[in-house]
């Protein structure tokens, strides 16, 4: 159940493209044709499914505060968290290179369809973002990390296929000249993101929604809470004033 | 004596408008949009990118003759990751609240396409001083868009700028709110960032028709 929940949440609610804007560069650059979009999307799923669990493992056993305790009790106080950026990106870059070599050797057909996209993916924000969100959301087990990686990949895949299909059709529409190409793609993505927001209610229950909210939304809530508190304070003052008047 | 020759000055001014990294080159959108709900965060992000790209371009440019071309991507990633760790630690030390708001997006500067794009396109082929100017110019062009988007989203979404209320108090109904004005909470939502950038592109391209794309 937990797995299913995380899976759907990472596809629809926390969609890589529509809710956190990850992988936008390749999303915009490679979405002119559906067939290339499918290739890149598949490569992203593939690489996320490998790097997220791998980086989860590195985070658990090397980077977290106290993670080195398996080396011996004297390593308990070590916190290598500041190294996580460099470790994650190094893992991703080497894994992408390795995957490229392995795929080329064992499945030339797959290599021909994914091949050109694999080097692009090392610098795709969606991949590093997957690992960083995995770390900041403190996903507890390896299985869940794998689910999260695959789910986010599928979410990204859906997004790029949808926009590629729309862009193929929109060529026949009369778009205002200055909006053509990039401009209309931005606005379309915005509208699709509004559509995807409706998935927010899919997992009913307040706590889940709150945990799904990104940290930015949390600060917004905090701001609203501040306002509420101010309002409360003012009400209190009013009450005090009226009681004072009555006396 | 002019500090910058004409050619060098062009390196800085070009990316601000006609060759803007976000609206024209389509680079660096990834980490840019999610943090523009507040002007504060946009400004910090812009300054971080200016630092990382300026220094990174110089480092890569100095090393351009000793990096084997086969592993240059990994070398570039390590240089950026190193600089980003510095930014991250500085933010955590001096602006902890803000670094919580930016969360993973500081880390995502590493894979910001502007950085790799400028390394590949410029720093690998030019000397350190020119690379520095190019880096700062492009990062400024990126920052300008970030600040414009942040300005509109914070102003229309929460009625504040840098967290200071400028349109009056929405609860006490002062200022603009006395006339029935309401904050548009939708502006803070992620999708609006995309639409605001789309509109900026629209405005820019209607002013300069040379930039209009073929269908």
XYZ file of C-alpha atoms in Angstrom:
462
model
C 0.000 0.000 0.000
C 2.769 2.330 1.023
C 4.513 1.505 -2.239
C 1.435 2.137 -4.344
C 0.816 5.427 -2.609
C 4.353 6.695 -3.169
C 4.241 5.439 -6.753
C 1.124 7.384 -7.701
C 2.182 10.385 -5.680
C 5.479 10.632 -7.528
C 3.786 10.249 -10.912
C 0.878 12.647 -10.560
C 1.036 14.859 -7.493
C 4.755 15.542 -7.258
C 5.205 15.342 -11.005
C 8.798 16.231 -11.878
C 7.858 18.694 -14.592
C 4.602 20.183 -13.417
C 5.152 20.654 -9.729
C 8.903 21.147 -9.329
C 10.021 22.068 -12.873
C 12.835 19.558 -13.073
C 14.335 18.578 -16.384
C 12.786 21.580 -18.093
C 15.735 22.177 -20.409
C 15.545 18.852 -22.190
C 11.769 18.884 -21.809
C 11.618 22.032 -23.934
C 14.428 21.136 -26.299
C 13.491 17.553 -27.189
C 9.699 17.797 -27.315
C 9.257 18.709 -30.964
C 8.489 15.145 -32.071
C 6.734 12.351 -30.209
C 9.185 9.655 -31.321
C 12.282 11.393 -29.909
C 10.328 12.358 -26.797
C 9.560 8.673 -26.186
C 13.259 7.800 -26.476
C 14.372 10.452 -24.002
C 11.506 9.681 -21.629
C 12.387 5.988 -21.560
C 16.035 6.806 -20.912
C 15.053 9.039 -17.986
C 12.928 6.280 -16.391
C 15.801 3.854 -16.839
C 18.465 6.092 -15.309
C 16.266 7.276 -12.436
C 15.437 3.674 -11.575
C 19.162 2.977 -11.213
C 20.531 6.164 -9.665
C 17.892 6.861 -7.004
C 18.295 3.514 -5.185
C 22.077 3.733 -5.601
C 22.216 7.217 -4.145
C 19.833 6.130 -1.391
C 22.343 3.463 -0.472
C 25.233 5.951 -0.528
C 23.241 8.398 1.558
C 22.281 5.752 4.112
C 25.704 4.198 4.538
C 28.133 7.048 3.848
C 26.664 10.516 4.062
C 24.052 10.781 6.789
C 25.080 11.829 10.291
C 26.164 8.622 12.013
C 25.960 6.623 8.794
C 29.554 5.436 9.084
C 28.846 3.533 12.281
C 29.202 0.236 10.424
C 32.943 0.955 10.242
C 33.158 0.961 14.020
C 31.734 2.880 16.963
C 34.398 5.604 16.798
C 32.927 6.843 13.498
C 29.568 7.594 15.075
C 29.989 11.374 15.110
C 30.937 11.779 11.469
C 28.558 13.754 9.265
C 29.562 13.823 5.620
C 26.287 15.425 4.493
C 28.111 18.345 2.893
C 29.594 15.942 0.363
C 26.225 14.797 -0.925
C 26.105 17.066 -4.004
C 29.475 15.932 -5.249
C 28.824 12.257 -4.431
C 25.424 12.235 -6.107
C 26.556 13.938 -9.275
C 29.650 11.725 -9.517
C 27.492 8.620 -9.100
C 25.069 9.838 -11.727
C 27.789 10.732 -14.227
C 29.577 7.394 -13.824
C 26.344 5.374 -13.843
C 25.211 7.050 -17.039
C 28.553 6.273 -18.642
C 28.399 2.670 -17.393
C 24.820 2.161 -18.513
C 25.780 3.475 -21.922
C 28.623 0.969 -22.239
C 26.552 -1.972 -20.968
C 23.562 -1.193 -23.158
C 25.769 -0.788 -26.198
C 27.344 -4.185 -25.584
C 24.255 -6.237 -24.809
C 21.393 -4.580 -26.615
C 22.418 -2.649 -29.713
C 18.757 -2.091 -30.636
C 18.046 -0.388 -27.331
C 21.310 1.515 -27.655
C 20.272 2.853 -31.017
C 17.012 4.187 -29.635
C 18.361 5.487 -26.296
C 22.003 5.990 -27.179
C 22.123 9.626 -28.206
C 20.102 10.661 -25.177
C 22.159 8.968 -22.503
C 25.008 11.530 -22.330
C 22.397 14.312 -22.264
C 20.885 12.764 -19.196
C 23.912 13.175 -16.942
C 23.150 16.875 -16.784
C 19.364 16.547 -16.687
C 18.098 18.210 -13.528
C 15.393 15.580 -13.151
C 18.007 12.933 -12.369
C 19.918 14.885 -9.731
C 16.612 16.297 -8.483
C 15.301 12.772 -7.978
C 18.244 11.936 -5.745
C 18.117 15.222 -3.836
C 14.379 14.960 -3.185
C 14.877 11.360 -2.134
C 17.377 12.649 0.420
C 15.359 15.633 1.638
C 12.110 13.658 1.947
C 13.943 10.979 3.937
C 12.593 7.971 2.082
C 13.018 5.111 4.559
C 13.774 1.928 2.567
C 15.574 0.837 -0.588
C 12.335 -0.530 -2.054
C 10.593 2.800 -1.594
C 13.558 4.613 -3.120
C 13.273 2.390 -6.188
C 9.524 3.032 -6.344
C 10.144 6.752 -6.078
C 12.743 6.668 -8.845
C 10.562 4.711 -11.244
C 7.470 6.765 -10.392
C 9.188 10.091 -10.972
C 10.598 8.771 -14.223
C 7.157 7.741 -15.450
C 5.761 11.130 -14.446
C 8.438 12.865 -16.511
C 7.816 10.462 -19.402
C 4.085 11.266 -19.406
C 4.768 14.982 -19.312
C 7.184 15.013 -22.243
C 4.962 12.789 -24.389
C 1.928 14.958 -23.711
C 3.720 18.190 -24.623
C 5.309 16.617 -27.713
C 1.909 15.469 -28.949
C 0.434 18.922 -28.401
C 3.367 20.610 -30.128
C 2.948 18.358 -33.161
C -0.682 19.443 -33.459
C -0.189 23.103 -32.652
C 1.834 23.581 -35.802
C -1.470 23.799 -37.661
C -2.908 26.429 -35.353
C -2.697 30.160 -35.748
C -0.507 31.134 -32.815
C 0.381 34.857 -32.456
C 3.788 35.249 -34.102
C 5.824 36.372 -31.048
C 4.469 33.446 -29.024
C 5.406 30.816 -31.586
C 7.696 28.039 -30.470
C 9.022 28.654 -26.994
C 6.406 31.076 -25.702
C 3.372 28.956 -26.419
C 5.147 25.874 -25.043
C 5.657 27.641 -21.730
C 2.042 28.685 -21.528
C 0.835 25.206 -22.522
C 2.998 23.641 -19.841
C 1.546 26.083 -17.347
C -1.987 25.092 -18.299
C -1.114 21.400 -18.106
C 0.390 22.006 -14.684
C -2.881 23.596 -13.562
C -4.626 20.459 -14.794
C -2.210 18.251 -12.891
C -2.882 20.218 -9.713
C -6.282 18.585 -9.605
C -4.547 15.292 -8.828
C -3.602 16.869 -5.495
C -6.818 15.607 -4.005
C -6.197 12.043 -5.135
C -4.718 10.908 -1.853
C -7.377 11.992 0.554
C -6.413 12.888 4.079
C -4.793 16.063 5.307
C -1.460 14.695 6.514
C -0.545 13.163 3.177
C -1.272 16.339 1.322
C 0.874 18.271 3.696
C 3.799 15.926 3.274
C 3.345 16.123 -0.499
C 3.620 19.892 -0.420
C 7.059 21.146 -1.354
C 9.021 23.130 1.148
C 8.118 26.329 -0.679
C 4.448 25.675 -0.220
C 5.172 25.021 3.408
C 6.669 28.461 3.817
C 3.594 29.877 2.132
C 1.469 28.102 4.680
C 3.729 29.494 7.356
C 3.104 32.983 5.993
C -0.622 32.389 6.054
C -0.395 31.077 9.592
C 1.426 34.268 10.504
C -1.433 36.285 9.078
C -3.944 34.199 11.004
C -1.998 34.738 14.174
C -1.931 38.457 13.524
C -5.670 38.372 13.026
C -6.094 36.439 16.263
C -3.918 38.940 18.096
C -6.034 41.769 16.767
C -9.220 40.028 17.835
C -7.783 39.558 21.281
C -6.881 43.232 21.476
C -10.395 44.131 20.398
C -11.884 41.861 23.051
C -9.658 43.349 25.705
C -10.616 46.842 24.626
C -14.324 46.050 24.731
C -14.078 44.397 28.139
C -12.130 47.396 29.405
C -14.814 49.683 28.019
C -17.593 47.663 29.614
C -15.910 47.866 32.968
C 41.050 54.432 -20.269
C 37.908 52.423 -20.715
C 37.719 49.505 -18.349
C 36.172 47.248 -20.946
C 36.733 47.250 -24.659
C 33.626 47.324 -26.813
C 33.873 43.647 -27.609
C 34.177 42.723 -23.953
C 31.284 44.931 -22.910
C 29.139 43.140 -25.473
C 29.796 39.889 -23.609
C 27.999 41.332 -20.611
C 25.210 43.277 -22.297
C 24.215 40.740 -24.929
C 22.827 38.077 -22.594
C 20.759 40.686 -20.779
C 18.371 41.098 -23.666
C 18.841 39.787 -27.189
C 20.651 36.622 -26.238
C 19.037 36.017 -22.873
C 19.824 32.544 -21.520
C 16.268 31.870 -20.378
C 14.061 33.405 -23.026
C 16.270 32.890 -26.097
C 18.811 30.160 -25.451
C 16.313 28.098 -23.375
C 18.915 27.259 -20.750
C 18.620 27.090 -16.998
C 14.885 26.968 -16.673
C 15.026 23.899 -14.467
C 15.985 25.391 -11.160
C 14.722 28.866 -11.952
C 10.974 28.626 -11.894
C 10.210 26.880 -8.656
C 11.857 29.447 -6.411
C 10.404 32.620 -7.902
C 7.353 32.813 -5.631
C 9.295 35.260 -3.454
C 11.607 38.056 -4.511
C 14.036 37.252 -1.713
C 14.619 33.719 -2.913
C 14.919 34.866 -6.529
C 17.581 37.380 -5.597
C 19.634 34.859 -3.616
C 19.358 32.346 -6.433
C 20.491 34.976 -8.954
C 23.504 35.955 -6.828
C 24.434 32.288 -6.296
C 24.348 31.608 -10.008
C 26.393 34.744 -10.764
C 29.043 33.522 -8.335
C 29.074 29.924 -9.553
C 29.066 30.771 -13.239
C 31.593 33.619 -12.947
C 34.122 31.635 -10.947
C 33.389 28.348 -12.707
C 33.975 29.881 -16.115
C 37.368 31.211 -14.983
C 38.410 27.851 -13.517
C 37.380 25.908 -16.609
C 39.016 28.485 -18.851
C 42.295 28.196 -16.928
C 42.187 24.412 -17.180
C 40.975 24.274 -20.769
C 44.286 23.094 -22.173
C 44.827 20.272 -19.688
C 41.343 18.715 -19.599
C 41.174 15.619 -21.830
C 38.112 16.136 -23.987
C 36.732 12.662 -23.280
C 36.195 13.232 -19.573
C 35.500 16.956 -19.699
C 31.856 16.581 -18.631
C 32.876 14.892 -15.388
C 35.580 17.494 -14.737
C 33.067 20.268 -15.311
C 30.538 18.633 -13.002
C 33.117 18.317 -10.233
C 34.127 21.991 -10.554
C 30.494 23.118 -10.390
C 29.651 20.764 -7.547
C 32.589 22.155 -5.575
C 31.437 25.754 -6.085
C 27.837 24.895 -5.271
C 28.862 23.231 -2.016
C 30.558 26.510 -1.053
C 27.374 28.453 -1.840
C 25.275 25.941 0.078
C 27.457 26.051 3.178
C 27.611 29.869 3.135
C 23.827 30.074 2.874
C 23.356 27.561 5.664
C 25.690 29.581 7.877
C 24.352 33.079 7.216
C 20.781 32.682 5.956
C 19.472 29.427 7.324
C 15.764 30.210 6.825
C 16.341 31.096 3.199
C 18.389 27.995 2.554
C 15.463 25.956 3.901
C 13.137 27.693 1.434
C 15.469 27.038 -1.471
C 15.974 23.447 -0.273
C 17.206 21.231 -3.089
C 17.226 23.997 -5.664
C 20.648 25.244 -4.576
C 21.953 21.739 -5.250
C 20.274 21.801 -8.607
C 22.495 24.699 -9.718
C 24.946 21.887 -10.503
C 22.754 20.627 -13.291
C 21.589 24.072 -14.325
C 22.003 23.927 -18.071
C 23.272 27.521 -18.249
C 26.406 26.485 -16.442
C 27.251 23.471 -18.565
C 26.149 25.369 -21.651
C 28.506 28.297 -21.009
C 31.393 25.983 -20.056
C 31.008 24.067 -23.265
C 30.277 26.972 -25.553
C 32.577 29.633 -24.177
C 34.972 28.795 -21.353
C 36.584 25.895 -23.202
C 37.574 28.179 -26.055
C 38.405 31.527 -24.455
C 40.792 33.119 -21.976
C 39.945 33.617 -18.295
C 39.037 37.327 -18.394
C 36.653 36.992 -21.320
C 35.228 33.799 -19.809
C 34.616 35.648 -16.559
C 32.734 38.440 -18.345
C 30.711 35.935 -20.323
C 29.826 34.016 -17.158
C 28.773 37.107 -15.249
C 26.826 38.428 -18.228
C 24.861 35.236 -18.725
C 24.193 34.806 -15.044
C 22.969 38.414 -14.940
C 20.630 37.739 -17.847
C 19.311 34.744 -15.936
C 19.001 36.788 -12.746
C 17.088 39.573 -14.480
C 14.373 37.175 -15.622
C 14.258 35.548 -12.194
C 13.788 38.921 -10.519
C 11.113 40.063 -12.969
C 9.160 36.839 -12.441
C 9.686 36.980 -8.678
C 8.567 40.614 -8.578
C 5.247 39.971 -10.297
C 4.512 36.732 -8.490
C 5.178 38.132 -5.044
C 3.438 41.453 -5.721
C 0.279 39.936 -7.196
C 0.320 36.751 -5.138
C 0.970 37.989 -1.624
C 0.945 41.792 -1.993
C 4.463 42.059 -0.616
C 7.963 42.779 -1.928
C 10.895 41.205 -0.089
C 8.305 40.194 2.516
C 7.306 43.824 3.198
C 3.629 44.595 2.537
C 3.388 47.275 -0.149
C -0.300 47.209 -1.044
C -1.648 47.627 2.472
C -2.822 45.079 4.995
C -5.201 42.410 3.647
C -6.670 41.674 7.077
C -7.157 45.195 8.365
C -8.350 46.221 4.849
C -6.027 49.191 4.442
C -4.391 50.572 1.300
C -5.570 48.926 -1.911
C -7.500 46.307 0.008
C -9.914 48.999 1.217
C -11.195 49.154 -2.371
C -11.981 45.457 -2.516
C -8.649 44.324 -4.015
C -7.745 40.712 -3.243
C -4.448 38.870 -3.469
C -4.376 36.357 -6.288
C -3.197 33.275 -4.416
C -2.858 31.469 -7.720
C 0.240 33.500 -8.568
C 2.188 31.653 -5.883
C 1.312 28.261 -7.355
C 3.981 26.623 -9.553
C 2.066 26.783 -12.879
C 1.955 30.570 -12.870
C 5.747 30.763 -13.044
C 5.580 29.093 -16.444
C 2.828 31.363 -17.667
C 4.626 34.508 -16.468
C 7.790 33.445 -18.315
C 5.655 32.732 -21.384
C 4.275 36.261 -21.219
C 7.764 37.755 -20.803
C 8.805 35.908 -23.959
C 5.750 37.262 -25.716
C 6.557 40.856 -24.775
C 10.230 40.505 -25.660
C 9.577 38.970 -29.048
C 6.925 41.446 -30.059
C 9.461 44.207 -29.381
C 12.206 42.521 -31.375
C 10.754 40.757 -34.363
C 14.068 39.228 -35.392
C 13.648 36.782 -32.506
C 10.360 35.307 -33.719
C 10.656 31.562 -34.393
C 9.536 29.738 -37.477
C 6.533 27.606 -36.715
